[in-house]
């Protein structure tokens, strides 16, 4: 599966691994009764969960409670490993707005049991993403309004300046663990306001004035 670009140019960049952050905005950590971490908390989501603008999120039979999490996405443009934060932005291709759809009931149950919560994050359609905006067109990715409306009602409304770790720090940290390759996507975690979504809902996400995403719940 390839990314789509806002400028309409076809670049044939395959969507690679998706590295997600948990608890990366203080107020969201608080609403989840979680500690604010000293280092990024990361997990993976499969590329097979990606859908695009206009597509539908499917509610899996295994869950009775899906939550929306609106997130800034970073697309990696060049291979990097053990990158220093001062060089980190050199490896970025662009940005997008994405949703980290979560089966909250499964996640809560698995957290209690001490099991990995992979299943809760990995169903098909659980990673809706917008078109990609090239980084040259984004003057300050660390100061973008980020919002989500459900059926026209504002549910999440924050700014990327409230992220606990900067984009540079996130790339530095992840690249200590795993090589980041062109086409990999980092979903940088959600601000406060996560809530349940139901069949028939319309989700509209926005990142500053640079990109937007509209998907439906089926
Ligand atoms: Mg998330």
PDB file of C-alpha atoms and ligand atoms in Angstrom:
ATOM      1  CA  UNK A   1       0.000   0.000   0.000  1.00  0.00           C
ATOM      2  CA  UNK A   2       1.330   3.454  -0.935  1.00  0.00           C
ATOM      3  CA  UNK A   3       0.936   6.823   0.768  1.00  0.00           C
ATOM      4  CA  UNK A   4      -1.183   9.457  -0.909  1.00  0.00           C
ATOM      5  CA  UNK A   5       0.241  12.965  -1.155  1.00  0.00           C
ATOM      6  CA  UNK A   6      -1.628  16.214  -0.786  1.00  0.00           C
ATOM      7  CA  UNK A   7       0.042  17.675  -3.877  1.00  0.00           C
ATOM      8  CA  UNK A   8      -1.389  14.801  -5.930  1.00  0.00           C
ATOM      9  CA  UNK A   9       2.054  13.567  -7.053  1.00  0.00           C
ATOM     10  CA  UNK A  10       2.440   9.758  -7.130  1.00  0.00           C
ATOM     11  CA  UNK A  11       5.625   8.808  -5.269  1.00  0.00           C
ATOM     12  CA  UNK A  12       5.207   5.040  -4.785  1.00  0.00           C
ATOM     13  CA  UNK A  13       6.341   5.128  -1.170  1.00  0.00           C
ATOM     14  CA  UNK A  14       5.180   1.959   0.549  1.00  0.00           C
ATOM     15  CA  UNK A  15       3.687   2.273   4.030  1.00  0.00           C
ATOM     16  CA  UNK A  16       6.163   0.515   6.322  1.00  0.00           C
ATOM     17  CA  UNK A  17       6.000  -0.231   9.995  1.00  0.00           C
ATOM     18  CA  UNK A  18       3.882   2.019  12.170  1.00  0.00           C
ATOM     19  CA  UNK A  19       5.498   2.978  15.453  1.00  0.00           C
ATOM     20  CA  UNK A  20       3.038   4.486  17.924  1.00  0.00           C
ATOM     21  CA  UNK A  21       3.537   6.399  21.134  1.00  0.00           C
ATOM     22  CA  UNK A  22       1.391   6.012  24.234  1.00  0.00           C
ATOM     23  CA  UNK A  23       0.966   8.731  26.855  1.00  0.00           C
ATOM     24  CA  UNK A  24       2.641  11.495  24.938  1.00  0.00           C
ATOM     25  CA  UNK A  25       0.391  14.348  26.094  1.00  0.00           C
ATOM     26  CA  UNK A  26       0.226  14.988  29.843  1.00  0.00           C
ATOM     27  CA  UNK A  27      -3.561  15.525  29.992  1.00  0.00           C
ATOM     28  CA  UNK A  28      -4.223  12.268  28.118  1.00  0.00           C
ATOM     29  CA  UNK A  29      -1.958  10.324  30.506  1.00  0.00           C
ATOM     30  CA  UNK A  30      -3.982  11.849  33.351  1.00  0.00           C
ATOM     31  CA  UNK A  31      -7.358  10.927  31.813  1.00  0.00           C
ATOM     32  CA  UNK A  32      -6.108   7.315  31.445  1.00  0.00           C
ATOM     33  CA  UNK A  33      -4.858   7.331  35.095  1.00  0.00           C
ATOM     34  CA  UNK A  34      -1.374   6.639  33.759  1.00  0.00           C
ATOM     35  CA  UNK A  35       1.940   8.099  34.888  1.00  0.00           C
ATOM     36  CA  UNK A  36       3.658  10.622  32.633  1.00  0.00           C
ATOM     37  CA  UNK A  37       6.596   8.605  31.292  1.00  0.00           C
ATOM     38  CA  UNK A  38      10.256   9.701  31.450  1.00  0.00           C
ATOM     39  CA  UNK A  39      10.953   8.137  28.046  1.00  0.00           C
ATOM     40  CA  UNK A  40       8.579   7.547  25.114  1.00  0.00           C
ATOM     41  CA  UNK A  41       6.387   4.449  25.530  1.00  0.00           C
ATOM     42  CA  UNK A  42       6.150   2.788  22.118  1.00  0.00           C
ATOM     43  CA  UNK A  43       4.226  -0.027  20.450  1.00  0.00           C
ATOM     44  CA  UNK A  44       3.686  -1.202  16.881  1.00  0.00           C
ATOM     45  CA  UNK A  45       0.659  -1.227  14.627  1.00  0.00           C
ATOM     46  CA  UNK A  46       0.628  -3.192  11.337  1.00  0.00           C
ATOM     47  CA  UNK A  47       0.567  -1.405   7.976  1.00  0.00           C
ATOM     48  CA  UNK A  48      -2.415  -3.617   7.106  1.00  0.00           C
ATOM     49  CA  UNK A  49      -4.568  -1.505   9.437  1.00  0.00           C
ATOM     50  CA  UNK A  50      -4.254   1.606   7.227  1.00  0.00           C
ATOM     51  CA  UNK A  51      -7.263   3.178   5.499  1.00  0.00           C
ATOM     52  CA  UNK A  52      -7.584   6.557   3.763  1.00  0.00           C
ATOM     53  CA  UNK A  53      -9.845   9.585   3.451  1.00  0.00           C
ATOM     54  CA  UNK A  54     -13.439   8.562   2.799  1.00  0.00           C
ATOM     55  CA  UNK A  55     -12.953   4.955   3.971  1.00  0.00           C
ATOM     56  CA  UNK A  56     -14.803   3.111   6.735  1.00  0.00           C
ATOM     57  CA  UNK A  57     -13.628   1.848  10.136  1.00  0.00           C
ATOM     58  CA  UNK A  58     -15.011  -1.629  10.762  1.00  0.00           C
ATOM     59  CA  UNK A  59     -16.063  -2.569  14.283  1.00  0.00           C
ATOM     60  CA  UNK A  60     -14.580  -6.020  14.949  1.00  0.00           C
ATOM     61  CA  UNK A  61     -16.726  -8.727  16.535  1.00  0.00           C
ATOM     62  CA  UNK A  62     -14.168  -9.136  19.340  1.00  0.00           C
ATOM     63  CA  UNK A  63     -14.760  -5.623  20.745  1.00  0.00           C
ATOM     64  CA  UNK A  64     -17.676  -3.656  22.167  1.00  0.00           C
ATOM     65  CA  UNK A  65     -15.812  -0.388  22.703  1.00  0.00           C
ATOM     66  CA  UNK A  66     -13.723   1.406  20.086  1.00  0.00           C
ATOM     67  CA  UNK A  67     -12.068   4.708  20.927  1.00  0.00           C
ATOM     68  CA  UNK A  68     -10.758   7.475  18.670  1.00  0.00           C
ATOM     69  CA  UNK A  69      -7.257   8.868  19.203  1.00  0.00           C
ATOM     70  CA  UNK A  70      -6.237  11.691  16.866  1.00  0.00           C
ATOM     71  CA  UNK A  71      -2.473  11.928  16.293  1.00  0.00           C
ATOM     72  CA  UNK A  72       0.239  13.747  14.377  1.00  0.00           C
ATOM     73  CA  UNK A  73       1.988  11.334  11.994  1.00  0.00           C
ATOM     74  CA  UNK A  74       5.618  11.608  10.902  1.00  0.00           C
ATOM     75  CA  UNK A  75       6.679   9.863   7.681  1.00  0.00           C
ATOM     76  CA  UNK A  76      10.317   8.848   7.496  1.00  0.00           C
ATOM     77  CA  UNK A  77      12.089   9.722   4.237  1.00  0.00           C
ATOM     78  CA  UNK A  78      15.596   8.328   4.788  1.00  0.00           C
ATOM     79  CA  UNK A  79      16.941   5.262   6.566  1.00  0.00           C
ATOM     80  CA  UNK A  80      18.202   6.100  10.048  1.00  0.00           C
ATOM     81  CA  UNK A  81      19.614   4.374  13.086  1.00  0.00           C
ATOM     82  CA  UNK A  82      21.015   5.910  16.269  1.00  0.00           C
ATOM     83  CA  UNK A  83      20.237   9.395  15.010  1.00  0.00           C
ATOM     84  CA  UNK A  84      20.959  12.388  17.213  1.00  0.00           C
ATOM     85  CA  UNK A  85      17.974  14.615  17.881  1.00  0.00           C
ATOM     86  CA  UNK A  86      19.702  17.629  16.349  1.00  0.00           C
ATOM     87  CA  UNK A  87      19.828  15.769  12.991  1.00  0.00           C
ATOM     88  CA  UNK A  88      16.479  13.994  13.319  1.00  0.00           C
ATOM     89  CA  UNK A  89      14.400  16.261  11.085  1.00  0.00           C
ATOM     90  CA  UNK A  90      16.761  15.541   8.158  1.00  0.00           C
ATOM     91  CA  UNK A  91      15.224  12.059   8.010  1.00  0.00           C
ATOM     92  CA  UNK A  92      11.608  13.237   7.852  1.00  0.00           C
ATOM     93  CA  UNK A  93       9.712  13.234   4.564  1.00  0.00           C
ATOM     94  CA  UNK A  94       6.483  14.784   5.760  1.00  0.00           C
ATOM     95  CA  UNK A  95       3.533  14.813   8.098  1.00  0.00           C
ATOM     96  CA  UNK A  96      -0.069  13.654   8.199  1.00  0.00           C
ATOM     97  CA  UNK A  97      -3.030  13.478  10.531  1.00  0.00           C
ATOM     98  CA  UNK A  98      -3.981   9.983  11.610  1.00  0.00           C
ATOM     99  CA  UNK A  99      -6.251   8.098  13.969  1.00  0.00           C
ATOM    100  CA  UNK A 100      -4.989   5.378  16.289  1.00  0.00           C
ATOM    101  CA  UNK A 101      -8.250   3.462  16.616  1.00  0.00           C
ATOM    102  CA  UNK A 102      -8.219   1.383  19.796  1.00  0.00           C
ATOM    103  CA  UNK A 103     -10.400  -1.444  21.091  1.00  0.00           C
ATOM    104  CA  UNK A 104     -10.400   0.024  24.593  1.00  0.00           C
ATOM    105  CA  UNK A 105     -12.180  -2.924  26.216  1.00  0.00           C
ATOM    106  CA  UNK A 106      -9.561  -5.378  24.937  1.00  0.00           C
ATOM    107  CA  UNK A 107      -6.721  -3.012  25.829  1.00  0.00           C
ATOM    108  CA  UNK A 108      -7.952  -2.505  29.411  1.00  0.00           C
ATOM    109  CA  UNK A 109      -8.440  -6.244  29.899  1.00  0.00           C
ATOM    110  CA  UNK A 110      -4.985  -7.083  28.511  1.00  0.00           C
ATOM    111  CA  UNK A 111      -3.294  -4.319  30.530  1.00  0.00           C
ATOM    112  CA  UNK A 112      -4.797  -5.819  33.700  1.00  0.00           C
ATOM    113  CA  UNK A 113      -3.497  -9.249  32.735  1.00  0.00           C
ATOM    114  CA  UNK A 114      -0.062  -7.837  31.894  1.00  0.00           C
ATOM    115  CA  UNK A 115      -0.383  -8.994  28.286  1.00  0.00           C
ATOM    116  CA  UNK A 116       0.762  -6.998  25.254  1.00  0.00           C
ATOM    117  CA  UNK A 117      -2.137  -4.901  23.920  1.00  0.00           C
ATOM    118  CA  UNK A 118      -1.249  -5.525  20.257  1.00  0.00           C
ATOM    119  CA  UNK A 119      -4.664  -6.942  19.371  1.00  0.00           C
ATOM    120  CA  UNK A 120      -6.435  -3.825  20.671  1.00  0.00           C
ATOM    121  CA  UNK A 121      -4.551  -1.684  18.140  1.00  0.00           C
ATOM    122  CA  UNK A 122      -4.150  -3.957  15.136  1.00  0.00           C
ATOM    123  CA  UNK A 123      -7.495  -4.763  13.543  1.00  0.00           C
ATOM    124  CA  UNK A 124      -7.900  -3.933   9.871  1.00  0.00           C
ATOM    125  CA  UNK A 125      -9.075  -0.299   9.370  1.00  0.00           C
ATOM    126  CA  UNK A 126      -7.636   0.808  12.756  1.00  0.00           C
ATOM    127  CA  UNK A 127      -5.173   3.306  11.217  1.00  0.00           C
ATOM    128  CA  UNK A 128      -6.982   5.899   9.105  1.00  0.00           C
ATOM    129  CA  UNK A 129      -4.453   8.376   7.648  1.00  0.00           C
ATOM    130  CA  UNK A 130      -4.690  11.570   5.639  1.00  0.00           C
ATOM    131  CA  UNK A 131      -2.688  12.546   2.594  1.00  0.00           C
ATOM    132  CA  UNK A 132       0.947  13.368   3.360  1.00  0.00           C
ATOM    133  CA  UNK A 133       2.199  16.966   3.395  1.00  0.00           C
ATOM    134  CA  UNK A 134       5.895  17.347   2.596  1.00  0.00           C
ATOM    135  CA  UNK A 135       7.918  18.780   5.481  1.00  0.00           C
ATOM    136  CA  UNK A 136       9.107  21.734   3.391  1.00  0.00           C
ATOM    137  CA  UNK A 137       5.530  23.019   3.496  1.00  0.00           C
ATOM    138  CA  UNK A 138       5.249  22.805   7.293  1.00  0.00           C
ATOM    139  CA  UNK A 139       6.970  25.721   8.994  1.00  0.00           C
ATOM    140  CA  UNK A 140       6.656  24.472  12.594  1.00  0.00           C
ATOM    141  CA  UNK A 141       5.320  20.930  13.095  1.00  0.00           C
ATOM    142  CA  UNK A 142       5.674  21.394  16.845  1.00  0.00           C
ATOM    143  CA  UNK A 143       3.061  24.145  16.866  1.00  0.00           C
ATOM    144  CA  UNK A 144       0.043  22.825  14.991  1.00  0.00           C
ATOM    145  CA  UNK A 145      -3.527  22.701  16.204  1.00  0.00           C
ATOM    146  CA  UNK A 146      -4.756  19.105  16.260  1.00  0.00           C
ATOM    147  CA  UNK A 147      -8.451  18.343  16.514  1.00  0.00           C
ATOM    148  CA  UNK A 148     -11.119  15.726  16.010  1.00  0.00           C
ATOM    149  CA  UNK A 149     -14.848  16.190  15.513  1.00  0.00           C
ATOM    150  CA  UNK A 150     -17.324  13.329  15.822  1.00  0.00           C
ATOM    151  CA  UNK A 151     -20.628  14.030  14.045  1.00  0.00           C
ATOM    152  CA  UNK A 152     -19.685  17.715  13.952  1.00  0.00           C
ATOM    153  CA  UNK A 153     -18.981  17.922  17.697  1.00  0.00           C
ATOM    154  CA  UNK A 154     -15.464  18.852  18.828  1.00  0.00           C
ATOM    155  CA  UNK A 155     -14.083  15.976  20.936  1.00  0.00           C
ATOM    156  CA  UNK A 156     -10.303  16.453  20.879  1.00  0.00           C
ATOM    157  CA  UNK A 157      -8.710  19.879  20.582  1.00  0.00           C
ATOM    158  CA  UNK A 158      -5.059  20.477  21.370  1.00  0.00           C
ATOM    159  CA  UNK A 159      -1.767  21.607  19.858  1.00  0.00           C
ATOM    160  CA  UNK A 160       1.395  19.649  19.063  1.00  0.00           C
ATOM    161  CA  UNK A 161       3.299  22.081  21.322  1.00  0.00           C
ATOM    162  CA  UNK A 162       1.808  20.137  24.271  1.00  0.00           C
ATOM    163  CA  UNK A 163       3.584  16.900  23.317  1.00  0.00           C
ATOM    164  CA  UNK A 164       5.754  15.669  26.197  1.00  0.00           C
ATOM    165  CA  UNK A 165       8.552  14.641  23.804  1.00  0.00           C
ATOM    166  CA  UNK A 166       9.482  16.652  20.713  1.00  0.00           C
ATOM    167  CA  UNK A 167       9.457  15.151  17.222  1.00  0.00           C
ATOM    168  CA  UNK A 168      13.277  15.162  17.307  1.00  0.00           C
ATOM    169  CA  UNK A 169      13.398  13.378  20.685  1.00  0.00           C
ATOM    170  CA  UNK A 170      10.892  10.770  19.485  1.00  0.00           C
ATOM    171  CA  UNK A 171      12.944   9.953  16.372  1.00  0.00           C
ATOM    172  CA  UNK A 172      16.160   9.835  18.417  1.00  0.00           C
ATOM    173  CA  UNK A 173      14.566   7.436  20.897  1.00  0.00           C
ATOM    174  CA  UNK A 174      12.952   5.064  18.384  1.00  0.00           C
ATOM    175  CA  UNK A 175      16.113   4.939  16.254  1.00  0.00           C
ATOM    176  CA  UNK A 176      18.041   3.657  19.299  1.00  0.00           C
ATOM    177  CA  UNK A 177      15.767   0.616  19.231  1.00  0.00           C
ATOM    178  CA  UNK A 178      15.031  -0.071  15.571  1.00  0.00           C
ATOM    179  CA  UNK A 179      16.215   1.163  12.194  1.00  0.00           C
ATOM    180  CA  UNK A 180      13.698   3.569  10.716  1.00  0.00           C
ATOM    181  CA  UNK A 181      13.252   3.144   6.979  1.00  0.00           C
ATOM    182  CA  UNK A 182      11.705   5.235   4.208  1.00  0.00           C
ATOM    183  CA  UNK A 183       7.930   4.900   4.431  1.00  0.00           C
ATOM    184  CA  UNK A 184       7.820   4.099   8.132  1.00  0.00           C
ATOM    185  CA  UNK A 185       5.177   6.056  10.011  1.00  0.00           C
ATOM    186  CA  UNK A 186       5.356   7.338  13.572  1.00  0.00           C
ATOM    187  CA  UNK A 187       2.005   8.094  15.206  1.00  0.00           C
ATOM    188  CA  UNK A 188       3.040  10.424  17.995  1.00  0.00           C
ATOM    189  CA  UNK A 189       0.270   9.801  20.509  1.00  0.00           C
ATOM    190  CA  UNK A 190      -3.032  11.454  21.290  1.00  0.00           C
ATOM    191  CA  UNK A 191      -4.073  14.465  23.332  1.00  0.00           C
ATOM    192  CA  UNK A 192      -6.923  14.314  25.837  1.00  0.00           C
ATOM    193  CA  UNK A 193     -10.563  13.816  24.879  1.00  0.00           C
ATOM    194  CA  UNK A 194     -10.537  10.202  23.675  1.00  0.00           C
ATOM    195  CA  UNK A 195     -14.012   8.683  23.602  1.00  0.00           C
ATOM    196  CA  UNK A 196     -16.112   5.903  22.172  1.00  0.00           C
ATOM    197  CA  UNK A 197     -17.167   5.734  18.514  1.00  0.00           C
ATOM    198  CA  UNK A 198     -20.269   3.951  17.238  1.00  0.00           C
ATOM    199  CA  UNK A 199     -21.593   2.636  13.970  1.00  0.00           C
ATOM    200  CA  UNK A 200     -22.714   5.525  11.770  1.00  0.00           C
ATOM    201  CA  UNK A 201     -20.348   8.109  13.294  1.00  0.00           C
ATOM    202  CA  UNK A 202     -18.510  10.555  11.052  1.00  0.00           C
ATOM    203  CA  UNK A 203     -14.965  11.425  12.174  1.00  0.00           C
ATOM    204  CA  UNK A 204     -13.228  14.576  10.942  1.00  0.00           C
ATOM    205  CA  UNK A 205      -9.622  15.220  11.978  1.00  0.00           C
ATOM    206  CA  UNK A 206      -7.571  18.301  11.259  1.00  0.00           C
ATOM    207  CA  UNK A 207      -3.906  19.251  11.614  1.00  0.00           C
ATOM    208  CA  UNK A 208      -3.436  23.031  11.520  1.00  0.00           C
ATOM    209  CA  UNK A 209      -4.294  24.198   8.051  1.00  0.00           C
ATOM    210  CA  UNK A 210      -2.075  21.593   6.435  1.00  0.00           C
ATOM    211  CA  UNK A 211      -4.203  18.451   6.243  1.00  0.00           C
ATOM    212  CA  UNK A 212      -7.476  16.845   7.188  1.00  0.00           C
ATOM    213  CA  UNK A 213      -9.094  13.435   7.284  1.00  0.00           C
ATOM    214  CA  UNK A 214     -12.693  12.290   7.128  1.00  0.00           C
ATOM    215  CA  UNK A 215     -13.704   8.676   7.787  1.00  0.00           C
ATOM    216  CA  UNK A 216     -16.833   6.807   8.765  1.00  0.00           C
ATOM    217  CA  UNK A 217     -17.629   4.065  11.277  1.00  0.00           C
ATOM    218  CA  UNK A 218     -19.314   1.085   9.711  1.00  0.00           C
TER     219      UNK A 218
HETATM  220 MG1  LIG B   1      -2.587   6.375  20.361  1.00  0.00          MG
END
